Amino acid sequence: MDFNIPEFVTNPNPDIFKSDNYLVFDFETTNLDKGDPLNENNSIILIAWQRNGDERGVFVRHPEPIHIEDFLNEVERADFIVAHNAKFELGWLKRLGVRLEKTLPFCTQLAEYVLRSNRRGKLSLEECLRRRRLGGKESIISAMMGAGICPSEMPENWLIKYAKMDVEQTHKLFEHQRRELFKNSLQRVFYTKCIQIPVIADIEFNGMCLDTSKVKEVYKQSVSDLRSVERELDEFTGGLNPRSNKQMAEFIYDELKFAMPKDHSGNIITTPKGERSASSVVISLLKPKSSKQKRFIQLKQKQVKLNAQVTKSLEKFNECCEKGGGILHAAINQAVTATGRYSSTGKTYKCQFQNVDRGFKRLFRAREPSWLVGEADEAQLEFRVAVWYGQDDQGLRDIQRNFDVHSFTADIIYPRERDRAIARQNAKAHTFKPLYGGTSGTPSERRYYRTFTEKYGGITREQDKWVDHAVINKELTLPTGMKFYFPSLKVTHTGYVEGNTSVRNYPVQYLATAEIVPTALVHAWHCLKSANAESFITNTIHDSIICEVHPNERNLFMDVMSESLQDFPVKYMKKLYGIDFNIPLKAEIKTGTHWGS
């Protein structure tokens, strides 16, 4: 099936951002949930815009339909639109009926994120302006907004002045950033991130649907299990207060006789006050030997896991089912992580989409009973990316013959486990750890890590080159033009490079989950829109895309995801970056009544 996808996606051209045909704009809205366009009770109070830097601008309070029409005509005429935190503005454009698939934004917040890369710094409009000595925002209105006063209650002349200045300052920032992006050869990376904004803005409106009956069943059972293990722990410890570090430390080290755990430098881990620690992190490091020690660790691990499941997920899922109709929403963030991959922030019920417990996938279903939940994953993506970087012959051979690398890992780390399926599942956490500099662990784990680096020598040599370069230059430039900075790298007297794991990690994770998967997501979204499909995307997590699939569109979903995850990223990287990605990508696609089924 042929898809009518915008040329700015299929034939990417960052030079469009050199055009003088752009529109800078800003919405002022009511402030429920910080003005979130998903909140139907929010409304637009004021629209401010400038065309091509025209300082006169047009400022409209309580816009009438004719004013909205004038503004939307300006949006339609522009080669691209400019806004700070453009995803927010695009959410409101969607509410105004704009087809986001035709919209190309230039987000000044995202531009700052690309320019700073993994160097931390605040990304608000005011901070970006101050960083360049371009002035600040209107302090009185900013203070009022910070205090939670709704813009609808602010003096009209103050608000108009604020909005006018906001647009003018955004335009100044845009001009500075545009020059910096092209000067530093970052325009291609930035362009790729900009075409993702409409996709994410649209997906956020969909949310994910919980299966109320399953949620309540699992929630009730998990709370019961948690109470049961808490009673066992209470009996085991003699009624000690589990929140008292002093009581628990005395029990762990004096009564149970655990050795105090040490950090990587060989120092005993203590509290900030220098006391013996009984934190959950420290408890996870304890090495049980006696039967009593093993029993304590078993109970504690079970209690920690159940408590996390109940408090971080199930309580919120249950509340969403009772009060929110079972539709869970989260913001997908582009400008948070150091490596460029997405993160997420829960909205009303504060549940992140990026960290859903694997066991809870089965709690999500499609909204309509006859529909399916579809999931498409990039198989072993980070390994394939690492093989490409190192042009590793052994890695390529293993990929071509579908070598089961997880079973290979399990054979070395868990040779005595009779259930090989369990061994393979447990091995997954270790399989690609060497890609990120992982070397420590049990003797069998360390043996596997050494075997991995020897087997895939091309990967190892390439990563060693990155570390050597970063030690000398304190930065690393990737084939896309993306730059990562490592000012704190330090070589110890033993030759070990402190911070080397980040140098080994960032290039792999970035290309896999900040370039390949997002471009696949963009293509899949545009394909579904082009086909006027009823199916829609609900989420993306690291290397996967999740959809609700109409029963008559299952084949369409399979075809779209196959092309999007396997073919399109390779074509896109070739056209935009000149990258010849000669390692085959593989999509694993499935559908079922529930997510992961």
Coordinates of C-alpha atoms in Angstrom, one line a residue:
M1 CA 0.0 0.0 0.0
D2 CA 1.3 3.5 -0.9
F3 CA 1.2 6.1 1.8
N4 CA 1.0 9.8 1.3
I5 CA 3.7 10.9 3.8
P6 CA 4.8 14.5 3.9
E7 CA 8.1 15.2 2.0
F8 CA 9.7 16.7 5.1
V9 CA 9.6 13.2 6.5
T10 CA 10.5 11.1 3.5
N11 CA 13.0 13.6 2.1
P12 CA 14.4 15.4 5.2
N13 CA 15.9 18.8 4.6
P14 CA 17.1 20.8 7.6
D15 CA 17.8 23.7 5.3
I16 CA 14.1 24.5 5.5
F17 CA 14.9 26.1 8.9
K18 CA 16.9 28.7 7.0
S19 CA 13.7 30.0 5.5
D20 CA 12.3 33.4 6.4
N21 CA 8.8 32.1 6.1
Y22 CA 8.1 31.1 9.7
L23 CA 5.6 32.0 12.4
V24 CA 6.5 32.5 16.0
F25 CA 3.5 32.2 18.4
D26 CA 2.4 31.5 21.9
F27 CA -0.9 30.5 23.6
E28 CA -2.0 31.7 27.0
T29 CA -4.6 29.4 28.4
T30 CA -6.4 28.7 31.6
N31 CA -4.1 26.9 34.0
L32 CA -5.8 23.6 35.1
D33 CA -3.0 21.0 35.1
K34 CA -0.7 23.8 33.9
G35 CA -2.8 24.5 30.9
D36 CA -2.7 20.9 29.6
P37 CA -4.6 20.7 26.3
L38 CA -5.8 17.3 27.3
N39 CA -7.9 18.9 30.1
E40 CA -11.2 19.7 28.3
N41 CA -12.0 22.3 30.9
N42 CA -9.0 24.4 29.8
S43 CA -9.5 27.1 27.1
I44 CA -7.4 29.6 25.1
I45 CA -7.4 33.0 26.6
L46 CA -5.0 34.8 24.3
I47 CA -3.0 34.1 21.1
A48 CA 0.1 36.0 20.3
W49 CA 2.0 35.7 17.1
Q50 CA 4.6 37.2 14.8
R51 CA 5.3 36.4 11.2
N52 CA 8.9 36.4 10.1
G53 CA 10.0 38.5 13.1
D54 CA 7.4 41.3 12.4
E55 CA 7.6 43.2 15.6
R56 CA 4.0 44.5 15.3
G57 CA 2.5 41.1 15.8
V58 CA -1.2 40.4 16.4
F59 CA -2.4 39.9 20.0
V60 CA -5.9 38.6 20.7
R61 CA -7.6 38.2 24.0
H62 CA -10.6 35.9 24.2
P63 CA -10.3 35.1 20.5
E64 CA -13.3 35.0 18.3
P65 CA -13.7 32.5 15.5
I66 CA -12.6 35.1 12.9
H67 CA -9.4 35.6 14.9
I68 CA -8.8 31.9 15.2
E69 CA -9.3 31.6 11.4
D70 CA -6.7 34.4 10.8
F71 CA -4.2 32.7 13.1
L72 CA -4.7 29.3 11.5
N73 CA -4.2 30.8 8.0
E74 CA -0.9 32.1 9.2
V75 CA 0.0 28.7 10.5
E76 CA -0.9 27.1 7.1
R77 CA 1.2 29.7 5.2
A78 CA 4.4 29.2 7.2
D79 CA 7.2 26.8 6.1
F80 CA 7.6 26.0 9.8
I81 CA 6.3 27.3 13.2
V82 CA 8.4 28.4 16.1
A83 CA 7.5 28.0 19.8
H84 CA 9.1 27.2 23.1
N85 CA 8.0 23.8 24.3
A86 CA 6.3 23.4 21.0
K87 CA 4.5 20.1 22.0
F88 CA 2.3 22.2 24.3
E89 CA 1.3 24.5 21.4
L90 CA 0.8 21.7 19.0
G91 CA -1.6 20.1 21.5
W92 CA -3.7 23.2 21.3
L93 CA -3.4 23.3 17.6
K94 CA -4.8 19.8 17.5
R95 CA -7.8 21.1 19.7
L96 CA -8.3 23.9 17.1
G97 CA -8.6 21.2 14.4
V98 CA -5.1 21.6 12.8
R99 CA -3.8 18.4 11.0
L100 CA -0.6 17.9 12.9
E101 CA 0.8 15.6 10.2
K102 CA 1.3 18.6 8.0
T103 CA 3.0 20.7 10.7
L104 CA 6.7 21.2 11.0
P105 CA 7.8 22.9 14.3
F106 CA 11.0 24.5 15.4
C107 CA 11.0 24.1 19.2
T108 CA 13.4 26.4 21.0
Q109 CA 13.4 24.3 24.1
L110 CA 14.4 21.2 22.1
A111 CA 17.0 23.3 20.2
E112 CA 18.6 24.2 23.6
Y113 CA 18.5 20.5 24.6
V114 CA 20.3 19.4 21.5
L115 CA 22.9 22.2 21.8
R116 CA 23.6 21.3 25.4
S117 CA 23.4 17.6 24.9
N118 CA 24.3 15.7 28.1
R119 CA 25.5 18.9 29.8
R120 CA 22.8 19.7 32.3
G121 CA 21.0 23.0 32.4
K122 CA 17.5 24.3 32.8
L123 CA 15.5 24.6 29.6
S124 CA 12.8 27.2 30.4
L125 CA 12.5 30.1 28.1
E126 CA 13.8 32.5 30.8
E127 CA 16.9 30.3 31.5
C128 CA 17.7 30.0 27.8
L129 CA 17.4 33.8 27.4
R130 CA 19.6 34.5 30.5
R131 CA 22.2 32.0 29.2
R132 CA 22.6 34.2 26.1
R133 CA 22.1 37.5 27.9
L134 CA 19.0 38.2 25.9
G135 CA 17.0 39.6 28.8
G136 CA 14.1 37.9 30.7
K137 CA 10.4 37.6 30.8
E138 CA 7.8 39.9 32.3
S139 CA 8.5 39.4 36.0
I140 CA 5.1 40.4 37.5
I141 CA 3.1 38.0 35.3
S142 CA 5.7 35.3 35.6
A143 CA 5.4 35.6 39.4
M144 CA 1.6 35.5 39.2
M145 CA 1.7 32.4 37.1
G146 CA 4.2 30.8 39.4
A147 CA 1.8 31.4 42.3
G148 CA -0.9 29.6 40.4
I149 CA -3.1 32.6 39.4
C150 CA -5.0 31.8 36.3
P151 CA -4.2 34.0 33.3
S152 CA -8.0 34.6 32.9
E153 CA -7.9 36.5 36.2
M154 CA -4.9 38.7 35.3
P155 CA -5.2 42.3 34.1
E156 CA -5.7 42.4 30.4
N157 CA -3.0 45.0 29.6
W158 CA -0.5 43.1 31.7
L159 CA -1.2 39.8 30.0
I160 CA -1.0 41.2 26.5
K161 CA 2.3 42.8 27.4
Y162 CA 3.6 39.5 28.8
A163 CA 2.4 37.6 25.7
K164 CA 4.0 40.1 23.3
M165 CA 7.3 40.0 25.1
D166 CA 7.1 36.1 25.2
V167 CA 6.8 36.0 21.4
E168 CA 9.5 38.6 20.9
Q169 CA 11.9 36.8 23.2
T170 CA 11.2 33.5 21.7
H171 CA 12.0 35.0 18.3
K172 CA 15.3 36.3 19.6
L173 CA 16.2 32.9 21.1
F174 CA 15.2 31.2 17.8
E175 CA 17.6 33.4 15.8
H176 CA 20.5 32.7 18.1
Q177 CA 19.8 29.0 18.2
R178 CA 19.3 28.7 14.5
R179 CA 22.8 30.1 13.9
E180 CA 24.3 27.8 16.6
L181 CA 22.7 24.7 15.2
F182 CA 24.1 25.2 11.7
K183 CA 27.4 26.4 13.0
N184 CA 27.9 23.2 15.1
S185 CA 26.5 20.9 12.4
L186 CA 23.6 19.9 14.7
Q187 CA 20.8 20.9 12.4
R188 CA 20.2 17.4 11.2
V189 CA 19.9 15.9 14.7
F190 CA 17.6 18.8 15.7
Y191 CA 15.5 18.3 12.6
T192 CA 14.9 14.7 13.4
K193 CA 13.7 15.6 16.9
C194 CA 11.4 18.3 15.5
I195 CA 9.5 15.9 13.2
Q196 CA 8.7 13.8 16.2
I197 CA 6.9 16.6 18.1
P198 CA 3.6 16.4 16.2
V199 CA 3.6 12.6 16.6
I200 CA 4.1 12.7 20.4
A201 CA 1.6 15.6 20.9
D202 CA -1.0 13.5 19.1
I203 CA -0.2 10.2 20.9
E204 CA -0.6 11.8 24.3
F205 CA -4.3 12.5 23.6
N206 CA -4.9 8.7 23.2
G207 CA -3.6 7.4 26.5
M208 CA -3.7 3.7 27.3
C209 CA -6.7 1.7 28.3
L210 CA -6.7 -0.4 31.5
D211 CA -8.8 -3.6 31.9
T212 CA -10.7 -2.7 35.0
S213 CA -11.6 -6.2 36.1
K214 CA -8.1 -7.4 35.8
V215 CA -6.7 -4.4 37.6
K216 CA -9.0 -4.8 40.5
E217 CA -8.2 -8.5 40.7
V218 CA -4.4 -8.0 40.7
Y219 CA -4.6 -5.0 43.0
K220 CA -6.6 -6.9 45.6
Q221 CA -4.3 -10.0 45.4
S222 CA -1.1 -7.9 45.6
V223 CA -2.3 -5.9 48.6
S224 CA -3.2 -9.2 50.3
D225 CA 0.2 -10.6 49.5
L226 CA 1.9 -7.5 50.7
R227 CA 0.1 -7.5 54.1
S228 CA 1.0 -11.2 54.4
V229 CA 4.7 -10.8 53.9
E230 CA 4.7 -7.7 56.2
R231 CA 3.2 -9.9 58.9
E232 CA 5.9 -12.5 58.3
L233 CA 8.6 -9.9 58.5
D234 CA 7.2 -8.5 61.6
E235 CA 7.2 -11.9 63.2
F236 CA 10.7 -12.7 61.9
T237 CA 12.2 -9.4 63.2
G238 CA 10.3 -9.5 66.5
G239 CA 8.2 -6.5 65.8
L240 CA 10.9 -4.0 64.8
N241 CA 10.0 -0.8 63.2
P242 CA 11.0 -1.3 59.5
R243 CA 11.3 2.4 59.0
S244 CA 13.8 2.7 61.8
N245 CA 17.3 2.6 60.3
K246 CA 18.8 2.1 63.8
Q247 CA 16.6 -0.9 64.8
M248 CA 16.9 -2.6 61.4
A249 CA 20.7 -2.1 61.3
E250 CA 21.1 -3.6 64.7
F251 CA 19.0 -6.6 63.6
I252 CA 20.8 -7.1 60.3
Y253 CA 24.4 -6.7 61.5
D254 CA 24.3 -7.6 65.2
E255 CA 21.7 -10.4 65.3
L256 CA 21.8 -11.8 61.8
K257 CA 25.6 -11.2 61.5
F258 CA 25.6 -9.9 58.0
A259 CA 28.8 -8.5 56.7
M260 CA 28.5 -4.8 56.0
P261 CA 28.5 -4.3 52.2
K262 CA 31.2 -2.2 50.5
D263 CA 31.1 0.1 47.5
H264 CA 33.3 -0.3 44.3
S265 CA 36.2 1.5 46.1
G266 CA 36.1 -1.0 49.0
N267 CA 34.6 1.5 51.5
I268 CA 31.8 0.3 53.8
I269 CA 28.5 1.8 52.8
T270 CA 27.0 4.0 55.5
T271 CA 24.2 6.6 55.9
P272 CA 25.1 10.3 55.3
K273 CA 25.6 10.6 59.1
G274 CA 28.1 7.7 59.0
E275 CA 25.8 5.2 60.6
R276 CA 25.3 1.6 59.5
S277 CA 22.7 1.6 56.7
A278 CA 19.6 -0.6 56.4
S279 CA 18.3 1.0 53.3
S280 CA 16.6 -1.2 50.7
V281 CA 19.6 -0.6 48.3
V282 CA 22.0 -1.8 50.9
I283 CA 19.9 -4.8 51.8
S284 CA 19.9 -5.8 48.1
L285 CA 23.7 -5.9 48.4
L286 CA 23.8 -8.3 51.4
K287 CA 25.3 -11.7 50.8
P288 CA 23.3 -14.3 52.7
K289 CA 25.0 -17.5 53.9
S290 CA 23.0 -18.9 56.8
S291 CA 19.5 -20.2 56.5
K292 CA 18.2 -17.4 58.7
Q293 CA 20.0 -14.8 56.6
K294 CA 18.5 -16.3 53.4
R295 CA 15.0 -16.3 54.9
F296 CA 15.4 -12.6 55.8
I297 CA 16.5 -11.6 52.3
Q298 CA 13.7 -13.6 50.7
L299 CA 11.1 -11.9 52.8
K300 CA 12.6 -8.5 52.4
Q301 CA 13.0 -8.8 48.6
K302 CA 9.4 -10.0 48.3
Q303 CA 8.2 -7.1 50.5
V304 CA 10.1 -4.5 48.6
K305 CA 8.9 -5.7 45.2
L306 CA 5.2 -6.0 46.3
N307 CA 5.3 -2.6 48.0
A308 CA 6.8 -1.0 44.8
Q309 CA 4.1 -2.7 42.7
V310 CA 1.3 -1.6 44.9
T311 CA 2.3 2.0 45.6
K312 CA 3.9 2.9 42.3
S313 CA 1.5 1.3 39.9
L314 CA -1.5 -0.7 41.1
E315 CA -2.9 1.9 43.5
K316 CA -2.8 4.4 40.7
F317 CA -4.2 2.0 38.1
N318 CA -7.1 1.2 40.4
E319 CA -7.8 4.9 41.0
C320 CA -7.7 5.5 37.3
C321 CA -10.3 2.8 36.7
E322 CA -12.5 4.1 39.4
K323 CA -12.3 7.9 38.6
G324 CA -10.8 8.2 35.2
G325 CA -12.7 5.7 33.1
G326 CA -9.6 3.4 32.9
I327 CA -7.8 5.7 30.4
L328 CA -4.3 6.4 31.7
H329 CA -2.4 9.4 30.2
A330 CA 1.3 10.4 30.4
A331 CA 3.5 13.0 28.9
I332 CA 6.2 11.7 26.6
N333 CA 9.3 13.8 27.1
Q334 CA 12.0 14.5 24.5
A335 CA 14.3 16.8 26.5
V336 CA 15.1 15.0 29.7
T337 CA 17.5 12.1 29.4
A338 CA 21.2 12.5 28.9
T339 CA 21.2 10.0 25.9
G340 CA 18.3 11.6 24.0
R341 CA 15.9 8.7 24.5
Y342 CA 12.3 9.4 25.6
S343 CA 11.2 9.5 29.2
S344 CA 7.7 10.0 30.5
T345 CA 5.8 11.8 33.2
G346 CA 2.4 10.5 34.5
K347 CA -0.4 13.0 34.2
T348 CA -3.4 12.8 36.6
Y349 CA -2.4 9.4 38.1
K350 CA 1.4 9.9 37.9
C351 CA 2.2 6.7 36.2
Q352 CA 5.1 6.7 33.8
F353 CA 4.7 5.0 30.5
Q354 CA 8.4 4.2 30.1
N355 CA 8.7 2.1 33.2
V356 CA 5.6 -0.1 33.2
D357 CA 6.3 -3.4 35.1
R358 CA 6.6 -6.2 32.5
G359 CA 4.1 -8.2 34.5
F360 CA 1.5 -5.5 34.3
K361 CA 1.3 -5.3 30.5
R362 CA -1.5 -7.8 30.7
L363 CA -3.6 -5.2 32.5
F364 CA -3.9 -3.1 29.4
R365 CA -6.5 -3.8 26.6
A366 CA -8.1 -2.0 23.7
R367 CA -11.0 0.3 24.3
E368 CA -13.4 -1.7 22.1
P369 CA -14.0 -5.4 23.0
S370 CA -13.4 -6.6 19.4
W371 CA -10.1 -4.6 18.9
L372 CA -6.6 -5.9 19.5
V373 CA -3.5 -4.5 21.2
G374 CA -0.5 -4.5 18.9
E375 CA 3.1 -4.2 19.8
A376 CA 6.1 -3.9 17.5
D377 CA 9.6 -4.2 18.8
E378 CA 13.1 -3.7 17.3
A379 CA 14.7 -7.0 18.1
Q380 CA 18.1 -6.8 19.8
L381 CA 18.4 -3.2 18.6
E382 CA 21.2 -1.9 20.7
F383 CA 23.3 -5.0 19.9
R384 CA 22.7 -4.4 16.2
V385 CA 23.7 -0.8 16.6
A386 CA 26.9 -1.8 18.4
V387 CA 27.7 -4.3 15.7
W388 CA 27.3 -1.6 13.1
Y389 CA 29.6 0.8 15.0
G390 CA 32.3 -1.8 15.2
Q391 CA 31.5 -3.5 11.9
D392 CA 31.9 -6.6 13.9
D393 CA 32.1 -9.7 11.6
Q394 CA 31.1 -12.2 14.3
G395 CA 28.2 -10.0 15.4
L396 CA 26.9 -9.8 11.8
R397 CA 27.2 -13.5 11.4
D398 CA 25.2 -14.1 14.6
I399 CA 22.5 -11.7 13.4
Q400 CA 22.2 -13.3 10.0
R401 CA 21.8 -16.8 11.4
N402 CA 19.4 -15.6 14.2
F403 CA 21.9 -16.8 16.8
D404 CA 20.1 -16.9 20.2
V405 CA 22.5 -14.7 22.2
H406 CA 20.4 -15.0 25.4
S407 CA 20.8 -18.8 25.4
F408 CA 24.5 -18.3 24.9
T409 CA 24.6 -16.0 27.9
A410 CA 22.6 -18.5 30.0
D411 CA 24.9 -21.4 29.1
I412 CA 27.8 -19.5 30.7
I413 CA 26.1 -17.8 33.7
Y414 CA 23.5 -20.4 34.6
P415 CA 24.9 -23.8 33.4
R416 CA 23.3 -25.7 36.2
E417 CA 19.8 -24.4 35.9
R418 CA 17.7 -27.3 34.7
D419 CA 14.9 -25.2 33.3
R420 CA 16.6 -23.6 30.3
A421 CA 13.7 -21.2 29.7
I422 CA 14.1 -19.7 33.1
A423 CA 17.9 -19.6 32.7
R424 CA 17.4 -17.7 29.4
Q425 CA 15.0 -15.2 30.9
N426 CA 17.3 -14.5 33.8
A427 CA 20.2 -14.1 31.4
K428 CA 18.6 -11.3 29.5
A429 CA 19.6 -8.8 32.2
H430 CA 23.3 -9.7 31.5
T431 CA 23.4 -10.3 27.8
F432 CA 24.2 -6.8 26.6
K433 CA 25.7 -5.4 29.9
P434 CA 29.2 -5.6 28.4
L435 CA 28.1 -3.0 25.8
Y436 CA 28.0 -0.5 28.6
G437 CA 31.2 -1.4 30.2
G438 CA 29.8 -3.9 32.7
T439 CA 32.5 -6.0 34.2
S440 CA 31.6 -6.8 37.8
G441 CA 29.4 -9.5 39.2
T442 CA 29.6 -13.2 40.2
P443 CA 32.5 -15.3 38.9
S444 CA 30.2 -16.7 36.2
E445 CA 28.9 -13.3 35.2
R446 CA 32.5 -11.9 35.0
R447 CA 33.4 -14.9 32.9
Y448 CA 30.6 -14.2 30.5
Y449 CA 31.5 -10.5 30.2
R450 CA 35.0 -11.4 29.3
T451 CA 33.8 -13.9 26.7
F452 CA 31.5 -11.3 25.2
T453 CA 34.2 -8.7 24.7
E454 CA 36.5 -11.4 23.2
K455 CA 33.9 -12.8 20.9
Y456 CA 32.8 -9.4 19.6
G457 CA 36.2 -7.9 19.2
G458 CA 35.1 -5.3 16.7
I459 CA 32.6 -3.8 19.2
T460 CA 35.2 -3.8 21.9
R461 CA 37.9 -2.1 19.8
E462 CA 35.5 0.6 18.6
Q463 CA 34.3 1.4 22.2
D464 CA 37.9 1.5 23.4
K465 CA 38.6 4.1 20.7
W466 CA 35.6 6.2 22.0
V467 CA 37.0 6.1 25.5
D468 CA 40.6 7.0 24.3
H469 CA 39.2 9.9 22.3
A470 CA 36.9 11.1 25.1
V471 CA 39.8 11.0 27.7
I472 CA 41.9 13.3 25.5
N473 CA 39.2 15.6 24.0
K474 CA 36.5 15.4 26.8
E475 CA 33.8 15.0 24.0
L476 CA 32.7 12.6 21.4
T477 CA 31.0 13.4 18.0
L478 CA 28.8 10.7 16.5
P479 CA 28.2 10.1 12.8
T480 CA 24.9 12.0 13.0
G481 CA 26.7 15.1 14.3
M482 CA 25.4 14.6 17.8
K483 CA 28.0 15.6 20.4
F484 CA 28.4 14.2 23.9
Y485 CA 30.6 15.8 26.6
F486 CA 32.6 14.0 29.2
P487 CA 34.5 16.7 31.2
S488 CA 34.9 14.6 34.3
L489 CA 36.7 11.5 32.8
K490 CA 39.6 10.5 34.9
V491 CA 42.3 7.9 34.5
T492 CA 43.3 6.2 37.8
H493 CA 46.8 5.0 38.6
T494 CA 45.7 1.5 37.6
G495 CA 44.7 2.7 34.1
Y496 CA 41.0 2.4 34.7
V497 CA 38.9 5.3 33.2
E498 CA 36.3 6.5 35.7
G499 CA 33.2 7.3 33.7
N500 CA 34.1 5.1 30.8
T501 CA 30.7 3.3 31.0
S502 CA 28.9 6.4 29.9
V503 CA 31.2 6.8 26.9
R504 CA 30.5 3.2 25.9
N505 CA 26.8 3.6 26.6
Y506 CA 25.8 6.9 25.1
P507 CA 26.6 6.3 21.4
V508 CA 24.8 3.0 21.3
Q509 CA 21.7 4.0 23.3
Y510 CA 21.5 7.3 21.4
L511 CA 21.5 5.8 17.9
A512 CA 19.2 3.0 18.9
T513 CA 16.5 4.7 21.0
A514 CA 16.9 8.4 20.1
E515 CA 17.3 8.0 16.4
I516 CA 16.1 4.7 15.0
V517 CA 13.0 4.0 17.1
P518 CA 11.7 7.6 17.0
T519 CA 12.1 7.8 13.2
A520 CA 10.2 4.5 13.0
L521 CA 7.5 5.9 15.2
V522 CA 7.2 9.0 13.0
H523 CA 6.9 6.9 9.9
A524 CA 4.3 4.5 11.4
W525 CA 2.2 7.4 12.7
H526 CA 2.2 9.1 9.3
C527 CA 1.3 5.8 7.6
L528 CA -1.7 5.2 9.8
K529 CA -2.8 8.8 9.3
S530 CA -2.3 8.6 5.5
A531 CA -4.4 5.4 5.4
N532 CA -7.2 7.0 7.4
A533 CA -6.8 4.1 9.7
E534 CA -9.0 3.7 12.8
S535 CA -6.1 2.0 14.5
F536 CA -3.9 4.4 16.5
I537 CA -0.7 4.5 18.5
T538 CA -1.0 4.7 22.3
N539 CA 2.6 4.5 23.5
T540 CA 6.3 4.0 22.7
I541 CA 8.8 2.5 25.1
H542 CA 12.5 2.5 24.3
D543 CA 12.5 0.0 21.4
S544 CA 8.8 -0.6 20.9
I545 CA 5.6 0.9 19.6
I546 CA 2.2 0.0 21.1
C547 CA -1.2 0.4 19.3
E548 CA -4.8 -0.3 19.5
V549 CA -5.7 -2.2 16.3
H550 CA -9.1 -2.4 14.6
P551 CA -9.8 -6.1 13.8
N552 CA -10.1 -5.3 10.1
E553 CA -6.7 -3.5 10.1
R554 CA -4.5 -6.2 11.5
N555 CA -2.7 -6.8 8.2
L556 CA -2.3 -3.0 7.8
F557 CA -0.8 -2.8 11.2
M558 CA 1.7 -5.6 10.5
D559 CA 2.7 -4.1 7.2
V560 CA 3.1 -0.6 8.6
M561 CA 5.2 -1.7 11.5
S562 CA 7.4 -4.0 9.4
E563 CA 8.2 -1.2 7.0
S564 CA 8.6 1.4 9.7
L565 CA 10.9 -0.5 12.0
Q566 CA 12.9 -2.4 9.5
D567 CA 13.2 -0.3 6.3
F568 CA 12.4 3.3 6.9
P569 CA 15.1 4.1 9.6
V570 CA 17.8 2.8 7.3
K571 CA 16.6 4.9 4.3
Y572 CA 16.2 8.0 6.6
M573 CA 19.7 7.8 8.0
K574 CA 21.1 7.4 4.5
K575 CA 19.3 10.5 3.2
L576 CA 19.8 12.8 6.2
Y577 CA 23.1 11.7 7.7
G578 CA 24.8 9.8 4.8
I579 CA 25.0 6.8 7.1
D580 CA 25.2 3.4 5.5
F581 CA 23.6 1.3 8.1
N582 CA 24.5 -2.2 6.7
I583 CA 23.2 -4.2 9.6
P584 CA 19.6 -5.6 9.1
L585 CA 17.0 -4.4 11.5
K586 CA 14.3 -6.9 12.6
A587 CA 10.8 -6.1 13.8
E588 CA 9.0 -8.5 16.1
I589 CA 5.3 -7.8 15.8
K590 CA 2.4 -9.3 17.6
T591 CA -1.3 -8.7 18.5
G592 CA -3.5 -9.9 21.2
T593 CA -6.5 -9.1 23.4
H594 CA -4.1 -7.4 25.9
W595 CA -0.7 -5.8 25.8
G596 CA 2.0 -8.5 25.7
S597 CA -0.4 -11.3 25.2

